[in-house]
Amino acid sequence: MAWQWFHQWGSPRWFYQRSGVWLPWLGGAAGLLLAIGLVWGLALAPADFKQGNSYRIIYLHVPASFLALAGYYLMAIAGAIGLVWKIKLAYTAMKCAATIGAALTFVALFTGAVWGKPTWGTYWVWDARITSMLVLLFLYFGVIALYQAFDRVDVANKAAALLALVGTVNVPIIYKSVDWWYTLHQPASLKLTGESTLHASMLQPLLVMVVGFYLFYAAALLLSMRAEVIARESGGGWVKALAAGQGGGQQL
Amino acid sequence: MHPLAAHSFPPLDSALLAFDAVSCERGGRSIFSLLSFELFGAAALQVQGDNGAGKTSLLRIAAGLLAPSGGRVLSRGEPVDSDRYRFGSELLYLGHHAAIKANLTAVENLQYTIDGRHRFELAAIFAALAAVGLAGYEDLPCRTFSAGQRRRVALALLLLSDARLWLLDEPFTAIDRGGVAMIEQLMAGHLGRGGAIVLTSHQPVSLAGLRTLNLTSGADDE
Amino acid sequence: MSGPIDWQFESWAAFWQMAGHGPYVWAAVAVTAVVMVALLVAPLRRQRRLLAEVRAEQARAARRAAATADKPAGGKI
Amino acid sequence: MNSALTRSLRRELLLAARRRGELANPLLFFVMVAALVPLGISPQASVLAELAPGMIWVMALLATLLSLEPLFAEDYRDGTLDQLLLAPAGMVFVILGKMLAHWLVTGLPLTLIAPLLAVLLALPAAGWLPLLLGLLVGTLALSMIGAMGAALTVSLQRSGVLLTLIVMPLYVPVIIFGSAVVQRAIEGFSWLAPLALLGSISLLALALCPLVVVGALRLTASD
């Protein structure tokens, strides 16, 4: 039964309908959690004794950083599934995950830079964690640029999937080498996102935000995949029916 | 009948295109030498010859793209280089590759012509595209077109432009039978208006008053 | 949630100021919000555009059928 | 005559818009090289500030070089170049339109993204405005001079390296005055003199390069 379920994912039409059902729930849950987490983090959690209120950016920076890295691995895994089992939907997931991952990596970098200003006085510090994040952003851009370079979609899929896989092997190496580089040059100073022990009342909103971000990622991914599926299946009958249907009223 | 341009060209007092003992060299090798002919209005010349006989070089010399190694190319009695603007505006050269941009749609390729001289109305463009059998493909990017379809977009430019002298390099490549008949019809229409054509092709061309010039055997049967 | 909700800031103004760190925190929140909204809106707009393109393709096919219907012997690729 | 220029400019911008993905590549290159400098040298702001003016200019030059190769190559392949040579309405203006479009699509974005690099390389605040003005003027010269190299090597198969070889020496004055503008500003001196010189180079390039490009393209068409 599991195998049959696994292959069901292969049919884009089936995916479009199933995702249509889950999307409202996913989006709603994500919105709720994000709202609660943000209010809790910005207004209710106590200020940090050393950094004052600027630490509140952690409620955006840390979840975005988690997702940036997790998103890259998810993209690579989707690519691998596409390469091994030839499931087109996996390639679709890979392509959409690349864009969303790059966007969230940018968010992580931007929030990190803004957080750096009150903490260290300059927007950009070549801190080990942030430098690795910048390299990760370039890895994302590499996959996206390679994907767009090919006219034929199936070649683009395979090439991008391969680059993503190569990237996953390199990410740990990059992170370690940047850490080594950072300790080589840097006199001891506060690591921006070091494991400074957060007080429980600060940690709880962070967990809520992280879960909220993951749900948001899933919702954004499904939305983007639905558009991509329509783009790839534009010849299909069901897309024509959908187009005709959507010509008039709005139905998801 | 020529679907778009109604007016015919004014009469000519001297040859629209004349080769005066023109010779051509490529990489030290003489391709053809001391070639002379004259082309007046309402006349067509088919240049034949084996591969490498210099058919394309002859057309490029006529268009002014390639400088002859000897002799002169005249238009209306004067050397072509003296008044490049006038000769350029009377000439349309269709080379091996249809000068079509793959990323633009068929309509855009005709709207934004390269030499910036032509400005065609949308209706004329749609009519020309329909005349060359591309109705329904007007707003598709040309990269989705086959080689034959791209060449037809270039041929649509022939219809739209008011150039009097057509220089066509292998106009029938990648064109199906229906297309060949259509092109011959276009050429007949152009001759009817007093235009002149020089074309290179391996296929026999059924066109009234067509003269042939064979580069390999040197025969020039008037 | 331990005890009653204890707001950290007395007034909205204090909340906006955040003891001097307000601009940084709100800049970060603003950019994150913009990016996340874009990530939701962009696919929806793309989907609408793609469906419109499908309709345009159908219109194109109709034009092609009409062109071949009235002159079947005409030049066809 | 200028209608040929504006029409050619519009046509090229439309073509560029159809290949938006490719336009980002020189910008990404620009930022990535900037990220490599500290990794290669050192993350200390003081060290970086010293290198920043020269580094940003060299990177802008390399990014422009990267984007030059397809300028005429695609037209050469699909036969558009022959039509360009036959343009009676003043081929120079059509070519100028093409070169300006290239500058608008690569030079200008490079200038607009330069502040990001100034942050990455800890460029002192005094150097920001001169950097922007210098790049705005300098990238025009980079595009014009680069177009000459592209035109000369258009009919060659692997013209990438040769193109760089031809064009690099011609870029020397642009690099010198470009980084001088920023250097002077950081040290507190008046930076208008090098900027004026840079401007004159750009205007000279704007006037002469299209003529050279026309000659070069006519050359390649007749081989």
mmCIF file of C-alpha atoms in Angstrom, chain B residues 26 60 63 65-67 84-85 88-89 91 93-95 97-101 103-105 108-109 111-119, chain D residues 1 3-4 7 10-11 14-15 18-19 74-80 82-90 94 98 218 220-223:
data_model
loop_
_atom_site.group_PDB
_atom_site.id
_atom_site.type_symbol
_atom_site.label_atom_id
_atom_site.label_comp_id
_atom_site.label_asym_id
_atom_site.label_seq_id
_atom_site.Cartn_x
_atom_site.Cartn_y
_atom_site.Cartn_z
ATOM 1 C CA ARG B 26 38.494 33.902 -50.504
ATOM 2 C CA ARG B 60 27.226 39.375 -50.232
ATOM 3 C CA ALA B 63 24.712 43.616 -50.891
ATOM 4 C CA LEU B 65 28.762 43.136 -47.147
ATOM 5 C CA LEU B 66 31.807 41.750 -48.910
ATOM 6 C CA ALA B 67 34.297 43.861 -50.864
ATOM 7 C CA ARG B 84 25.279 53.607 -49.146
ATOM 8 C CA TYR B 85 22.141 55.148 -47.663
ATOM 9 C CA GLY B 88 20.693 50.345 -48.506
ATOM 10 C CA SER B 89 17.151 51.618 -48.406
ATOM 11 C CA LEU B 91 17.848 46.612 -50.845
ATOM 12 C CA TYR B 93 19.153 40.801 -48.128
ATOM 13 C CA LEU B 94 17.909 37.455 -46.809
ATOM 14 C CA GLY B 95 20.938 35.367 -45.784
ATOM 15 C CA HIS B 97 20.108 32.347 -41.325
ATOM 16 C CA ALA B 98 16.770 34.087 -41.076
ATOM 17 C CA ALA B 99 17.751 37.136 -39.054
ATOM 18 C CA ILE B 100 15.115 36.364 -36.441
ATOM 19 C CA LYS B 101 15.572 36.801 -32.717
ATOM 20 C CA ASN B 103 13.454 35.375 -27.749
ATOM 21 C CA LEU B 104 11.124 37.778 -29.536
ATOM 22 C CA THR B 105 7.708 36.818 -30.874
ATOM 23 C CA GLU B 108 7.971 41.749 -32.331
ATOM 24 C CA ASN B 109 10.585 40.597 -34.814
ATOM 25 C CA GLN B 111 7.854 45.477 -35.328
ATOM 26 C CA TYR B 112 11.378 46.137 -34.163
ATOM 27 C CA THR B 113 13.260 45.618 -37.406
ATOM 28 C CA ILE B 114 17.005 45.719 -37.091
ATOM 29 C CA ASP B 115 17.814 48.571 -39.405
ATOM 30 C CA GLY B 116 15.332 50.788 -37.566
ATOM 31 C CA ARG B 117 14.070 52.098 -40.885
ATOM 32 C CA HIS B 118 10.799 50.246 -41.237
ATOM 33 C CA ARG B 119 7.779 51.058 -39.114
ATOM 34 C CA MET D 1 18.989 59.777 -37.027
ATOM 35 C CA SER D 3 15.046 57.575 -34.101
ATOM 36 C CA ALA D 4 17.353 54.731 -35.162
ATOM 37 C CA ARG D 7 14.366 52.181 -31.708
ATOM 38 C CA ARG D 10 14.082 49.803 -27.196
ATOM 39 C CA ARG D 11 14.628 46.648 -29.178
ATOM 40 C CA LEU D 14 13.065 44.237 -24.926
ATOM 41 C CA LEU D 15 15.492 41.476 -25.819
ATOM 42 C CA ARG D 18 13.270 38.376 -22.247
ATOM 43 C CA ARG D 19 16.496 37.016 -20.749
ATOM 44 C CA GLU D 74 24.273 35.874 -30.651
ATOM 45 C CA ASP D 75 23.587 38.329 -33.491
ATOM 46 C CA TYR D 76 26.485 36.854 -35.453
ATOM 47 C CA ARG D 77 25.037 33.358 -35.081
ATOM 48 C CA ASP D 78 21.445 34.097 -36.078
ATOM 49 C CA GLY D 79 22.269 36.360 -39.046
ATOM 50 C CA THR D 80 21.095 39.590 -37.409
ATOM 51 C CA ASP D 82 24.359 41.060 -41.571
ATOM 52 C CA GLN D 83 21.121 43.044 -41.353
ATOM 53 C CA LEU D 84 22.802 45.381 -38.882
ATOM 54 C CA LEU D 85 25.596 46.074 -41.355
ATOM 55 C CA LEU D 86 23.066 46.850 -44.067
ATOM 56 C CA ALA D 87 21.146 49.327 -41.913
ATOM 57 C CA PRO D 88 21.019 52.409 -44.154
ATOM 58 C CA ALA D 89 19.751 54.627 -41.334
ATOM 59 C CA GLY D 90 23.256 55.123 -39.938
ATOM 60 C CA VAL D 94 21.976 51.300 -34.233
ATOM 61 C CA LYS D 98 22.990 48.323 -28.630
ATOM 62 C CA ARG D 218 32.228 45.107 -41.144
ATOM 63 C CA THR D 220 34.121 40.142 -39.512
ATOM 64 C CA ALA D 221 31.243 40.113 -42.023
ATOM 65 C CA SER D 222 33.632 40.052 -44.920
ATOM 66 C CA ASP D 223 35.839 37.196 -43.774
#
